[in-house]
mmCIF file with all atom_site columns, C-alpha atoms in Angstrom:
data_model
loop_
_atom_site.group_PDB
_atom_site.id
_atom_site.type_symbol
_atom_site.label_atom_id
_atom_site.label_alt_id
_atom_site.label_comp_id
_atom_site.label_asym_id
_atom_site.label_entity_id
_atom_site.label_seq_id
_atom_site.pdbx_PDB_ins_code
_atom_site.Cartn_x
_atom_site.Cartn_y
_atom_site.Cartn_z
_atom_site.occupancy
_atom_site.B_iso_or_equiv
_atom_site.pdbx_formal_charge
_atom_site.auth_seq_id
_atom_site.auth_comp_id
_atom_site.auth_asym_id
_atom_site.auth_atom_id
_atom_site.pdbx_PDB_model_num
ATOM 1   C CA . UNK A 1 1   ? -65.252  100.269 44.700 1.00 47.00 ? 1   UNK A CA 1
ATOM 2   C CA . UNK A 1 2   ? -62.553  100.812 46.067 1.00 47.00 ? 2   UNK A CA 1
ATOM 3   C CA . UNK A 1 3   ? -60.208  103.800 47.674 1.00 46.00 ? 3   UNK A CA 1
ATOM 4   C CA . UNK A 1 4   ? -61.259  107.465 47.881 1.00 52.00 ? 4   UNK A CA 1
ATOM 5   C CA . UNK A 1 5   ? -65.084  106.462 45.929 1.00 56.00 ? 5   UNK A CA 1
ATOM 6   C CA . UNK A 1 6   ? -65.312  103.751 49.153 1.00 55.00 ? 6   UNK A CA 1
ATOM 7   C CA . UNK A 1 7   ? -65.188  105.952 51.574 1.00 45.00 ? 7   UNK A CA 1
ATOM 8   C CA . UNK A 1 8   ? -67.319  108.501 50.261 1.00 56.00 ? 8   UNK A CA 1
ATOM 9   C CA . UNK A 1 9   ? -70.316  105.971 49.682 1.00 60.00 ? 9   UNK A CA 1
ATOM 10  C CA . UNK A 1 10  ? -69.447  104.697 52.886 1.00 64.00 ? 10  UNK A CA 1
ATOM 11  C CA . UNK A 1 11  ? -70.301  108.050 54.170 1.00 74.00 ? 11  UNK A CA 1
ATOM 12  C CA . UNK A 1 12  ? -73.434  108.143 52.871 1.00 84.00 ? 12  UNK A CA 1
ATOM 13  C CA . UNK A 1 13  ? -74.352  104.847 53.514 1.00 85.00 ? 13  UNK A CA 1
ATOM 14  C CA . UNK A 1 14  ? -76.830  106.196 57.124 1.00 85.00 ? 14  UNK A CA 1
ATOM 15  C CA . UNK A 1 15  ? -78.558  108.909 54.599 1.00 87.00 ? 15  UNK A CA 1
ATOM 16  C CA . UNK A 1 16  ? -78.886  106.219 52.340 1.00 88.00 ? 16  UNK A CA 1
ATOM 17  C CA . UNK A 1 17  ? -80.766  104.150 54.589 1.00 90.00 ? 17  UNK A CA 1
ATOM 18  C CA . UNK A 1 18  ? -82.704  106.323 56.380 1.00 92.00 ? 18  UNK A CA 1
ATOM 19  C CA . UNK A 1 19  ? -83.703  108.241 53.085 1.00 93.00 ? 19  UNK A CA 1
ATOM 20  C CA . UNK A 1 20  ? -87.377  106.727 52.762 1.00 93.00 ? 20  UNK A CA 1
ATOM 21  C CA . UNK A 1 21  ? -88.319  108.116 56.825 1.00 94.00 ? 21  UNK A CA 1
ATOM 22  C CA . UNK A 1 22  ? -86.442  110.975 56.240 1.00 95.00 ? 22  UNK A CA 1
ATOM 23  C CA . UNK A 1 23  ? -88.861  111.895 52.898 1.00 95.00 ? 23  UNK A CA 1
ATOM 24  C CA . UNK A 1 24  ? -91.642  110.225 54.813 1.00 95.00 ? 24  UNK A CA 1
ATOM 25  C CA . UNK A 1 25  ? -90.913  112.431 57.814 1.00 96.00 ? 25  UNK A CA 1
ATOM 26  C CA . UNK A 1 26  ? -90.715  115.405 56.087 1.00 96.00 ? 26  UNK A CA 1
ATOM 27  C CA . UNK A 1 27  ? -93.797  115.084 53.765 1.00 95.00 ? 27  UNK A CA 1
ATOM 28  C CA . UNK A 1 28  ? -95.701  114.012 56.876 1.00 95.00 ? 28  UNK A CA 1
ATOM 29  C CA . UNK A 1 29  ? -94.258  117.365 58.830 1.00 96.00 ? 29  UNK A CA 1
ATOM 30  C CA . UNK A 1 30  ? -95.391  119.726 55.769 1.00 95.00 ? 30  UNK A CA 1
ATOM 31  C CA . UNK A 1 31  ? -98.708  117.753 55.898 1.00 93.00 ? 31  UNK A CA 1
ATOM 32  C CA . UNK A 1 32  ? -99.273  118.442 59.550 1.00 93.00 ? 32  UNK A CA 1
ATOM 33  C CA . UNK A 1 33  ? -98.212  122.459 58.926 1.00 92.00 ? 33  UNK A CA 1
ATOM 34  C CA . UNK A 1 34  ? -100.582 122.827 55.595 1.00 89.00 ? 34  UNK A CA 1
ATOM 35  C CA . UNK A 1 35  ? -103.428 121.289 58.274 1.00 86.00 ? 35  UNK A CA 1
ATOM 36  C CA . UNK A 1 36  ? -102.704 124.463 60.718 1.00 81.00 ? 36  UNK A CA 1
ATOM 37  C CA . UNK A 1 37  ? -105.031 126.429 59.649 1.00 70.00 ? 37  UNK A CA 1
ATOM 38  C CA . UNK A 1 38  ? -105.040 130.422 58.413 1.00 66.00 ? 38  UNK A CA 1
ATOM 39  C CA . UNK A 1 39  ? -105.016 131.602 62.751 1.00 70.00 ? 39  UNK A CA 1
ATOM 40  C CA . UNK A 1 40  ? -102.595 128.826 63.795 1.00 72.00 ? 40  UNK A CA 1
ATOM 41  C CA . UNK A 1 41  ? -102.267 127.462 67.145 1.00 85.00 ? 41  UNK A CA 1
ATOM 42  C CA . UNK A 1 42  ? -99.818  129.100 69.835 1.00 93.00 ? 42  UNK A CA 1
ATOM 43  C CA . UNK A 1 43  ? -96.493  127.409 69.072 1.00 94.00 ? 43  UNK A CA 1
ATOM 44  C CA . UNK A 1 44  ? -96.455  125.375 72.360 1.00 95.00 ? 44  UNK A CA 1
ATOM 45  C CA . UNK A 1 45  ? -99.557  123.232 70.986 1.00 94.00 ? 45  UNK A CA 1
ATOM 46  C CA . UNK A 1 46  ? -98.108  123.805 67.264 1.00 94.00 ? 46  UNK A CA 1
ATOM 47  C CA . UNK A 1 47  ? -95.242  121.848 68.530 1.00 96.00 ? 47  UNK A CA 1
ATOM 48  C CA . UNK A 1 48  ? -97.040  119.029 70.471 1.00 95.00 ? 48  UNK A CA 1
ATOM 49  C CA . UNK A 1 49  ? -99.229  118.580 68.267 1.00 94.00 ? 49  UNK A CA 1
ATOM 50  C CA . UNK A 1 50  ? -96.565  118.438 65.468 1.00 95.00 ? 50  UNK A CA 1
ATOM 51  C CA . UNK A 1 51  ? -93.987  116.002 67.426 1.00 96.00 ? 51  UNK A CA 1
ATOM 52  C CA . UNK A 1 52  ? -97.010  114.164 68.627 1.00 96.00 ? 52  UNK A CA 1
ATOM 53  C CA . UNK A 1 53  ? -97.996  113.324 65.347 1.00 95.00 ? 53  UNK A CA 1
ATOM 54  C CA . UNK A 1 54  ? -95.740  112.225 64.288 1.00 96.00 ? 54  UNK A CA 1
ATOM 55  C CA . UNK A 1 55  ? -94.605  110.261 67.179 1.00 96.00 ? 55  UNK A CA 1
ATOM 56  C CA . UNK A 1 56  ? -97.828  108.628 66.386 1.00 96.00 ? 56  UNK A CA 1
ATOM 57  C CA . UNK A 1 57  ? -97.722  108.224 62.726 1.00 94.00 ? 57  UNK A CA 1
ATOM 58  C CA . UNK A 1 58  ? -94.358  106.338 63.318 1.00 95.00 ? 58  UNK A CA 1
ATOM 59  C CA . UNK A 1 59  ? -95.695  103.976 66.147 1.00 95.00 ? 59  UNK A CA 1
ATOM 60  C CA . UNK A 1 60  ? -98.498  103.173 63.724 1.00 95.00 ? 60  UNK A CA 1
ATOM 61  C CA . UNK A 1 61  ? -95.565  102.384 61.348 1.00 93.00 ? 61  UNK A CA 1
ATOM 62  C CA . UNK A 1 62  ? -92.845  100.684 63.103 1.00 94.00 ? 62  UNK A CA 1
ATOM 63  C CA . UNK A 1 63  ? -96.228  98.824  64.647 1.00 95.00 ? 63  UNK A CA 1
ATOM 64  C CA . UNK A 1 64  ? -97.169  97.629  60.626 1.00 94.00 ? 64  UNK A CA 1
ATOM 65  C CA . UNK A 1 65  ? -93.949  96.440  59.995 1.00 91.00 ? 65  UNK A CA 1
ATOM 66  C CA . UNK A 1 66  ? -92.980  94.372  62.723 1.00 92.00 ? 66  UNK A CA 1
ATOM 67  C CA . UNK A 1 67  ? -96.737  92.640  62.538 1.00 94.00 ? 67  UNK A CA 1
ATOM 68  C CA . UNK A 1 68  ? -96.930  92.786  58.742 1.00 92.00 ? 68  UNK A CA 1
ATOM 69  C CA . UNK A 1 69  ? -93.355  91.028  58.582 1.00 88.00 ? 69  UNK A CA 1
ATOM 70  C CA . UNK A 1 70  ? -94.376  88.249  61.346 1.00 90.00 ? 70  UNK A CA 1
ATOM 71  C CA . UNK A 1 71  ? -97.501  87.473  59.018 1.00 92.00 ? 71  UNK A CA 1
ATOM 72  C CA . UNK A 1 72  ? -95.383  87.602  55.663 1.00 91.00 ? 72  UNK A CA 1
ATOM 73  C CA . UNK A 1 73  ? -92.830  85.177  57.085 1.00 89.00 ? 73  UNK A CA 1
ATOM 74  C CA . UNK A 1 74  ? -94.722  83.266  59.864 1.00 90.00 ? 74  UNK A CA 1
ATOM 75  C CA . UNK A 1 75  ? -91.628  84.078  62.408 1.00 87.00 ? 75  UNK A CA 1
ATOM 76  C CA . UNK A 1 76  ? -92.430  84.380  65.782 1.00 91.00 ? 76  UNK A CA 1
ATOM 77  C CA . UNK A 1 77  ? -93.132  88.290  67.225 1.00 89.00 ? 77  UNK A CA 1
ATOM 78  C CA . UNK A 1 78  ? -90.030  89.088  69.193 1.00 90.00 ? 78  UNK A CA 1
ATOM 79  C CA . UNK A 1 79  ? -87.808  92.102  70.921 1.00 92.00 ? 79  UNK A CA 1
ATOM 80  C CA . UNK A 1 80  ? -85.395  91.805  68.140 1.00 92.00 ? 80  UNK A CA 1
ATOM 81  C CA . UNK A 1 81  ? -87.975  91.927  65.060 1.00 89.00 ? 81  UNK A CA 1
ATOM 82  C CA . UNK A 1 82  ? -89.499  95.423  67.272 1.00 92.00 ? 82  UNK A CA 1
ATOM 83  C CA . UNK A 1 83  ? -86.152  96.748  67.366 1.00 93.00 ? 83  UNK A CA 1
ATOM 84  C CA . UNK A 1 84  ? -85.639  96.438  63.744 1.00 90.00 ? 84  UNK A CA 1
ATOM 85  C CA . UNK A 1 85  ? -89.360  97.408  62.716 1.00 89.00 ? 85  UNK A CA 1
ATOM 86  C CA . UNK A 1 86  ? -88.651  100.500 65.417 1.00 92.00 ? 86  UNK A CA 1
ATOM 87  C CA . UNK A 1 87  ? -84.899  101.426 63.683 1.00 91.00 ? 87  UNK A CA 1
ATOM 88  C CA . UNK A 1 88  ? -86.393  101.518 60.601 1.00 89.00 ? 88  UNK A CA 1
ATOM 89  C CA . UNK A 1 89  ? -88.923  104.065 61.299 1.00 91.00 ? 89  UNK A CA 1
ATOM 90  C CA . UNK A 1 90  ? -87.028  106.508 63.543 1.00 93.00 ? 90  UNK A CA 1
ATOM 91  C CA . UNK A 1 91  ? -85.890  108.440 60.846 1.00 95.00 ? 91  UNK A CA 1
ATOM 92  C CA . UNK A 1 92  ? -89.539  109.601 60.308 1.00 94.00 ? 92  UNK A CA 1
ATOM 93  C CA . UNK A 1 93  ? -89.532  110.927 64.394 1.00 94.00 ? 93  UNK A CA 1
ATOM 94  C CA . UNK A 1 94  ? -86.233  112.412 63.646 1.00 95.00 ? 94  UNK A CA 1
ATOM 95  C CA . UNK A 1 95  ? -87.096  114.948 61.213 1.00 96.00 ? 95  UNK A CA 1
ATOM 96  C CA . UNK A 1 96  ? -89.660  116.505 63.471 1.00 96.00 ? 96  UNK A CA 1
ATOM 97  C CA . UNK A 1 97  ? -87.246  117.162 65.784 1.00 97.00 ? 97  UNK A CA 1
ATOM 98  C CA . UNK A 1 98  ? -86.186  120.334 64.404 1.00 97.00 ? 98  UNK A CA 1
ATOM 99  C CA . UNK A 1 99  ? -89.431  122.020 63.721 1.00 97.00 ? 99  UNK A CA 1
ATOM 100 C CA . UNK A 1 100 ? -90.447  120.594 67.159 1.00 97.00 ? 100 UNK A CA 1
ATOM 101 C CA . UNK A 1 101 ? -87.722  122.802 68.677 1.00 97.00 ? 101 UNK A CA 1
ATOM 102 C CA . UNK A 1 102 ? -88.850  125.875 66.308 1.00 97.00 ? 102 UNK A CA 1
ATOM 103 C CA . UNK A 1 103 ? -92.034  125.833 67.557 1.00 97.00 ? 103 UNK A CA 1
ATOM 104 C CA . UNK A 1 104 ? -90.631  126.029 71.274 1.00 97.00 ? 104 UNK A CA 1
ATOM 105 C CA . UNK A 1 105 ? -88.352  128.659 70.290 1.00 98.00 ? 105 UNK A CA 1
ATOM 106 C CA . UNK A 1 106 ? -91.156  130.414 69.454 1.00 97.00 ? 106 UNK A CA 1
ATOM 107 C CA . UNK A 1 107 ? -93.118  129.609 72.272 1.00 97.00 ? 107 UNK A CA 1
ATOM 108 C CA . UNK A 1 108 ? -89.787  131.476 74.818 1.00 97.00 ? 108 UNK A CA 1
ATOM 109 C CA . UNK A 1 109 ? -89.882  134.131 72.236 1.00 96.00 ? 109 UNK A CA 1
ATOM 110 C CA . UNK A 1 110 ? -86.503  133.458 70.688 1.00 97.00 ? 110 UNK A CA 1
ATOM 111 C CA . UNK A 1 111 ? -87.996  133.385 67.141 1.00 97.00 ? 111 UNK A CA 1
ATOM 112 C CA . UNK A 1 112 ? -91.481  134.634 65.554 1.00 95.00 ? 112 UNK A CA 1
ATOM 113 C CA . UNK A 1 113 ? -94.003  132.031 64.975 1.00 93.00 ? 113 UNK A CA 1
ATOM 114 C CA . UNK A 1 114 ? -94.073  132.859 61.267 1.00 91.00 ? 114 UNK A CA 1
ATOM 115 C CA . UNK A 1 115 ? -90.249  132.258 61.450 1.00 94.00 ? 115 UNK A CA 1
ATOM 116 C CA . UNK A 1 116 ? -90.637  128.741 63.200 1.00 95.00 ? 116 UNK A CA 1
ATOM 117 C CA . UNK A 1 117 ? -93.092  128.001 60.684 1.00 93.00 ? 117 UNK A CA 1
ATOM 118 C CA . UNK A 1 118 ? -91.202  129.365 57.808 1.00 93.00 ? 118 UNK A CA 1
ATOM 119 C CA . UNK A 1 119 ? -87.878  127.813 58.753 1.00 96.00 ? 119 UNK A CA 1
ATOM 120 C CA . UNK A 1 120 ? -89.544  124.231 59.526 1.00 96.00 ? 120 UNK A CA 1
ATOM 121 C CA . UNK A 1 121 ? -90.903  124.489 55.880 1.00 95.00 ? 121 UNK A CA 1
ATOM 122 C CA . UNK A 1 122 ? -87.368  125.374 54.506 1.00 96.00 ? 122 UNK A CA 1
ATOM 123 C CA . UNK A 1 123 ? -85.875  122.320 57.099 1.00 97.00 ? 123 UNK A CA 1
ATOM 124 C CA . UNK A 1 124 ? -88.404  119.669 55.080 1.00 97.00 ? 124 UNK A CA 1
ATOM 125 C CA . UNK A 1 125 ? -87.742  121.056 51.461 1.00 97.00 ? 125 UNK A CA 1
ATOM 126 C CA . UNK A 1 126 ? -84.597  120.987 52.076 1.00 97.00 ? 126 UNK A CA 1
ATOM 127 C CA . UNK A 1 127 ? -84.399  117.472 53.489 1.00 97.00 ? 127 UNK A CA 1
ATOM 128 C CA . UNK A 1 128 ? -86.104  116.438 50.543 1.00 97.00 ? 128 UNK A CA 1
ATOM 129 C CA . UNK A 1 129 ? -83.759  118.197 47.962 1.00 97.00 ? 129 UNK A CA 1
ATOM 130 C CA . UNK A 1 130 ? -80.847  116.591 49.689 1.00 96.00 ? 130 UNK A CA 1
ATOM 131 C CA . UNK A 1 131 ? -82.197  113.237 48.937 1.00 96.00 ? 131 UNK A CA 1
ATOM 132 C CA . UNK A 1 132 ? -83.902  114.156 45.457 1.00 96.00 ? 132 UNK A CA 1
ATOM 133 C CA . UNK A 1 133 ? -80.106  115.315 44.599 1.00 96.00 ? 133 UNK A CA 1
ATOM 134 C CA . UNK A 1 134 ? -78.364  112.199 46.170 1.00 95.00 ? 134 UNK A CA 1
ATOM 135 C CA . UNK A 1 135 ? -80.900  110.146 44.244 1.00 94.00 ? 135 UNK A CA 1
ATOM 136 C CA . UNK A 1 136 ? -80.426  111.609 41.300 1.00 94.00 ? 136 UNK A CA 1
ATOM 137 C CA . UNK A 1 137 ? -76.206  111.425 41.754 1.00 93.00 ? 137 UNK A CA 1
ATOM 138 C CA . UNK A 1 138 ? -76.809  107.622 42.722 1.00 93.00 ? 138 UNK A CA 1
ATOM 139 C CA . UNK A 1 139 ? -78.706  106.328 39.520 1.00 92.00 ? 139 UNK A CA 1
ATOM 140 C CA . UNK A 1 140 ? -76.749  108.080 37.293 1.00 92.00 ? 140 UNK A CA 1
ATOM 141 C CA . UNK A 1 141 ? -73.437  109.636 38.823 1.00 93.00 ? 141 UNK A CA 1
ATOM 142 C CA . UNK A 1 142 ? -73.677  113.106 37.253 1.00 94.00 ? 142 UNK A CA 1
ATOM 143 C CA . UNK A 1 143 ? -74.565  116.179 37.992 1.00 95.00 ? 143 UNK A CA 1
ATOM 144 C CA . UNK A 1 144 ? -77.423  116.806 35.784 1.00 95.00 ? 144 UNK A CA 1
ATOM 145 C CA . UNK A 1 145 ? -79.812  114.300 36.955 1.00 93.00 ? 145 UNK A CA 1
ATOM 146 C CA . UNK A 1 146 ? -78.812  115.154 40.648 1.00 94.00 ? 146 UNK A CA 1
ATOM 147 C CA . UNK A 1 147 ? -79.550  118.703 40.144 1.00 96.00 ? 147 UNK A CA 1
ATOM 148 C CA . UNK A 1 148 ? -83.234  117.495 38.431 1.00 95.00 ? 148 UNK A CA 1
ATOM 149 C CA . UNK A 1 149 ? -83.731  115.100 41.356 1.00 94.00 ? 149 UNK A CA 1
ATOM 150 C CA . UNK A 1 150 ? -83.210  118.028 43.659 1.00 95.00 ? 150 UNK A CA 1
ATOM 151 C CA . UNK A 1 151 ? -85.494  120.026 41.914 1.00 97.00 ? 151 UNK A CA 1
ATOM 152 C CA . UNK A 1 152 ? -88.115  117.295 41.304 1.00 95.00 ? 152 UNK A CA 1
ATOM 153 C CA . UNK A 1 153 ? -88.325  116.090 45.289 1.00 94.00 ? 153 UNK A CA 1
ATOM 154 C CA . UNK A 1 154 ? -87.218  119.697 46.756 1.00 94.00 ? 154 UNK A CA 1
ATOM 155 C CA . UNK A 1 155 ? -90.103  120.932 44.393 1.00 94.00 ? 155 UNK A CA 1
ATOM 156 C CA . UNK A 1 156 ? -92.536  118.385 45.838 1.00 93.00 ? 156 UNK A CA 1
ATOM 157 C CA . UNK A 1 157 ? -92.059  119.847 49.273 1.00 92.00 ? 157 UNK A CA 1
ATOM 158 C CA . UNK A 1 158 ? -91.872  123.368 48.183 1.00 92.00 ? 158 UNK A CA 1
ATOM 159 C CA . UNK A 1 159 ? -95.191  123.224 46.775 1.00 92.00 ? 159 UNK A CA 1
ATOM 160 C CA . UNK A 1 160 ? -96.835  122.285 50.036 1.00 89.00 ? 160 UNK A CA 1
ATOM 161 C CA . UNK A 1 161 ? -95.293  124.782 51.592 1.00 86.00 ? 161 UNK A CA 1
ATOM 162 C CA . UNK A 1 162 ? -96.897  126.879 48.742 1.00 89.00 ? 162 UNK A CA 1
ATOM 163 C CA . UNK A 1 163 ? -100.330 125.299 48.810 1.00 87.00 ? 163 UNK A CA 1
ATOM 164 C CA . UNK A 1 164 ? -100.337 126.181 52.683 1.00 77.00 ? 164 UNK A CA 1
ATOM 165 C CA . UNK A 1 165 ? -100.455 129.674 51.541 1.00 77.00 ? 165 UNK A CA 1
ATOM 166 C CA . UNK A 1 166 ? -102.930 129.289 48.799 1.00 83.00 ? 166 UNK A CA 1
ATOM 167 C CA . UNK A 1 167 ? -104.949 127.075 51.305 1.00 82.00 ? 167 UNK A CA 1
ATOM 168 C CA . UNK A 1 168 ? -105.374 129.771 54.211 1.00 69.00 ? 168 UNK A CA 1
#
């Protein structure tokens, strides 16, 4: 590549990279939301227990990796191999962050917790979409298929938002 197409993949070279704990992220943040049940929590504890989660479920990961890549390759456990176990997994904490803040602009009484709830749901699907689009644009370079790939992983998102719903 080279010229005006270089710089644009260059620009979305971070999404790019992050996109697998970005989708993780958001799947596990609509999994957490379709657990609150049909009376949810106050949004103070929604949010803990949200960012808490998921600060967990990404320990847990970042924790797999760097011991599942010292057993795979017999190299020694060191700060270095954390780091890189730990920068690959903190786009999964990062998409909590803004239905983490939701939740405590609820809790102040800035928004409705309906809203925060709402708008977090709207915050993952759209994540996904983003990435079902750019996904779609990267395999094939058209417009079509990224349309269908926003669709496809926006749709995967939107329907546990729906089943939340359903559920309670």
């Amino acid at each position: 590549m080279s010229g005006r197409g270089a710089d644009a993949a260059r620009g979305w070279g971070r999404l790019d990279k992050a996109a697998f704990g970005i989708i993780y992220g958001a799947i596990m943040v609509l999994a957490i939301l379709l657990a609150q049940g049909s009376h949810p929590a106050p949004p103070q504890e929604t949010a803990v227990v949200l960012f808490g989660s998921v600060l967990a479920i990404t320990l847990a990961k970042a924790f797999a990796e760097f011991l599942g890549h010292a057993l795979e390759t017999t190299e020694r456990l060191t700060r270095q191999g954390w780091r890189a176990a730990w920068a690959h997994s903190t786009p999964t904490l990062a998409v909590a962050n803004v239905p983490t803040a939701l939740f405590l602009a609820a809790w102040a009484g800035w928004i409705g917790p309906q809203t925060a709830l709402v708008a977090s749901q709207l915050h993952c699907v759209a994540l996904l979409a983003v990435l079902g689009a750019r996904a779609g644009w990267v395999l094939d370079h058209r417009v079509v298929p990224a349309l269908l790939g926003a669709l496809f992983v926006g749709g995967i998102g939107g329907l546990l938002s729906i089943v939340k719903y359903l559920i309670h």
